[in-house]
Structures are given as structure tokens and as C-alpha cells.
């Protein structure tokens, strides 16, 4: 499930209040909801809401969704030509004919080469 990192703080506070009304004062649930609500208010009042939104986004985005493919190529020859032109950078992740490769330094002779690195979609059953 994707979560909205651009949530409305006041709406969240309202929901927490509605849920909190179901529990008696002093119960562990009441205490947990109060702590969460005050923490959110603290973040907002101290001007850290945008920092928190970014943290929240990264926390809930699966690692597979954060993988960024720098370029896609139809053929290995097209990818090799791109690399030979000096357009690739060490660490770039590329898709070549539907398969993932990472740009790495050559061990001998200098320059860069491709290392087979499966993309997240290649790992799915």
C-alpha cells in the first residue's frame, strides 16, 4: 500500500482524536495515541514537517520502487556504443534488452564496463 507523505496534519490529528475517544484515559492505547499526536505537533511547530515528510516517504517506499534506471537500450550494441562515447558513469544502472546492468570500472585497462545486475522486476516470480 502506498502512503501519502503529503498528509494533512490537521486531518491526521482529527483521526487520532476519533480513535482516542474509544479508549479510556490512562490506558496504554490512550497514551500511545497522545504520544503520536504530540510528536506530530512537535514536528510541525518546530518547522521540521518537510523533513519528516521525506523521512516518512523513504520509510514506506519499498526499496524496489526507489531503484532508478539511468538509461534503457534495445540492444547490447546500443549500450556498448553509449558507454564507449563516455556517457556512462560509474554506478549507473541501465536496462539492456530488458535486463539490468551496473556500470563499473574495468579491473584492467581502465575505462568502464557493464556488470550484470538484475532489476527488481527480474527478481519477481
Tab-separated table of C-alpha atoms in Angstrom:
chain	number	residue	atom	x	y	z
A	1	UNK	CA	0.000	0.000	0.000
A	2	UNK	CA	1.286	3.469	-0.864
A	3	UNK	CA	1.077	6.091	1.845
A	4	UNK	CA	0.584	9.799	1.244
A	5	UNK	CA	3.647	11.647	2.539
A	6	UNK	CA	1.844	14.923	1.849
A	7	UNK	CA	-0.757	14.192	4.522
A	8	UNK	CA	-2.812	16.920	6.163
A	9	UNK	CA	-1.617	17.202	9.779
A	10	UNK	CA	-4.953	18.548	10.992
A	11	UNK	CA	-6.827	15.675	9.347
A	12	UNK	CA	-4.472	13.162	10.965
A	13	UNK	CA	-4.970	14.843	14.335
A	14	UNK	CA	-8.736	14.559	13.867
A	15	UNK	CA	-8.494	10.848	13.134
A	16	UNK	CA	-6.228	10.286	16.124
A	17	UNK	CA	-8.769	12.126	18.281
A	18	UNK	CA	-11.624	9.995	16.969
A	19	UNK	CA	-9.701	6.809	17.653
A	20	UNK	CA	-8.565	8.090	21.050
A	21	UNK	CA	-12.170	8.701	22.111
A	22	UNK	CA	-12.692	4.934	22.035
A	23	UNK	CA	-10.212	4.387	24.857
A	24	UNK	CA	-10.391	5.406	28.487
A	25	UNK	CA	-7.889	7.942	29.793
A	26	UNK	CA	-4.749	6.322	31.070
A	27	UNK	CA	-4.960	3.123	29.034
A	28	UNK	CA	-1.875	2.100	27.023
A	29	UNK	CA	-3.786	2.855	23.799
A	30	UNK	CA	-4.731	6.346	25.027
A	31	UNK	CA	-1.132	7.027	25.988
A	32	UNK	CA	0.246	5.787	22.642
A	33	UNK	CA	-2.191	7.941	20.657
A	34	UNK	CA	-1.369	11.025	22.743
A	35	UNK	CA	2.354	10.465	22.249
A	36	UNK	CA	1.896	10.104	18.482
A	37	UNK	CA	-0.290	13.212	18.272
A	38	UNK	CA	2.055	15.385	20.319
A	39	UNK	CA	5.070	14.141	18.354
A	40	UNK	CA	3.392	15.180	15.104
A	41	UNK	CA	2.535	18.606	16.526
A	42	UNK	CA	6.118	18.993	17.772
A	43	UNK	CA	7.482	18.254	14.298
A	44	UNK	CA	5.153	20.796	12.705
A	45	UNK	CA	5.688	23.531	15.312
A	46	UNK	CA	9.461	23.216	15.057
A	47	UNK	CA	9.463	23.661	11.285
A	48	UNK	CA	10.537	20.089	10.565
A	49	UNK	CA	7.406	18.860	8.809
A	50	UNK	CA	9.017	18.733	5.352
A	51	UNK	CA	11.978	16.779	6.771
A	52	UNK	CA	9.521	14.385	8.362
A	53	UNK	CA	7.550	14.032	5.126
A	54	UNK	CA	10.734	12.971	3.325
A	55	UNK	CA	11.607	10.509	6.107
A	56	UNK	CA	8.043	9.149	6.015
A	57	UNK	CA	8.193	8.742	2.236
A	58	UNK	CA	11.519	6.872	2.348
A	59	UNK	CA	10.339	4.716	5.254
A	60	UNK	CA	7.326	3.382	3.388
A	61	UNK	CA	8.602	3.174	-0.175
A	62	UNK	CA	9.805	-0.351	-0.859
A	63	UNK	CA	13.439	-0.477	-1.872
A	64	UNK	CA	12.442	-1.850	-5.265
A	65	UNK	CA	10.500	1.315	-6.043
A	66	UNK	CA	13.496	3.503	-5.288
A	67	UNK	CA	15.697	1.789	-7.897
A	68	UNK	CA	16.277	4.239	-10.734
A	69	UNK	CA	17.347	3.063	-14.163
A	70	UNK	CA	19.531	5.751	-15.765
A	71	UNK	CA	19.051	4.588	-19.375
A	72	UNK	CA	17.367	1.842	-21.358
A	73	UNK	CA	18.759	0.290	-24.517
A	74	UNK	CA	17.150	-2.088	-27.001
A	75	UNK	CA	20.354	-3.960	-27.793
A	76	UNK	CA	23.735	-4.665	-26.186
A	77	UNK	CA	25.410	-2.935	-29.132
A	78	UNK	CA	23.479	0.270	-28.430
A	79	UNK	CA	24.527	0.132	-24.764
A	80	UNK	CA	28.172	-0.544	-25.639
A	81	UNK	CA	28.208	2.436	-28.021
A	82	UNK	CA	26.782	4.680	-25.287
A	83	UNK	CA	29.462	3.520	-22.864
A	84	UNK	CA	32.225	3.908	-25.468
A	85	UNK	CA	31.143	7.542	-26.021
A	86	UNK	CA	31.923	8.236	-22.364
A	87	UNK	CA	28.296	8.956	-21.474
A	88	UNK	CA	28.058	6.379	-18.685
A	89	UNK	CA	29.135	6.994	-15.113
A	90	UNK	CA	30.311	4.536	-12.521
A	91	UNK	CA	27.294	3.279	-10.597
A	92	UNK	CA	24.712	3.937	-13.333
A	93	UNK	CA	22.068	1.233	-13.546
A	94	UNK	CA	20.908	0.561	-17.086
A	95	UNK	CA	18.436	-1.745	-18.809
A	96	UNK	CA	19.731	-3.577	-21.858
A	97	UNK	CA	17.217	-5.671	-23.804
A	98	UNK	CA	15.097	-5.927	-20.639
A	99	UNK	CA	17.955	-6.938	-18.314
A	100	UNK	CA	19.742	-4.852	-15.692
A	101	UNK	CA	23.416	-3.922	-15.692
A	102	UNK	CA	25.526	-1.650	-13.461
A	103	UNK	CA	28.328	0.491	-14.910
A	104	UNK	CA	31.573	-0.365	-13.116
A	105	UNK	CA	35.294	0.339	-13.653
A	106	UNK	CA	37.263	-2.223	-15.646
A	107	UNK	CA	39.756	-4.098	-13.495
A	108	UNK	CA	42.427	-3.960	-16.163
A	109	UNK	CA	42.988	-1.347	-18.811
A	110	UNK	CA	40.866	1.421	-17.373
A	111	UNK	CA	37.512	2.590	-18.601
A	112	UNK	CA	34.079	1.295	-17.719
A	113	UNK	CA	32.150	-1.882	-18.364
A	114	UNK	CA	28.766	-3.433	-17.587
A	115	UNK	CA	28.199	-5.848	-14.721
A	116	UNK	CA	25.020	-7.931	-14.825
A	117	UNK	CA	22.772	-6.634	-12.021
A	118	UNK	CA	19.201	-7.930	-12.067
A	119	UNK	CA	16.497	-5.280	-11.829
A	120	UNK	CA	13.759	-5.656	-9.198
A	121	UNK	CA	11.229	-6.761	-11.821
A	122	UNK	CA	13.583	-9.547	-12.905
A	123	UNK	CA	13.553	-10.910	-9.351
A	124	UNK	CA	9.771	-11.208	-9.136
A	125	UNK	CA	8.226	-14.636	-9.721
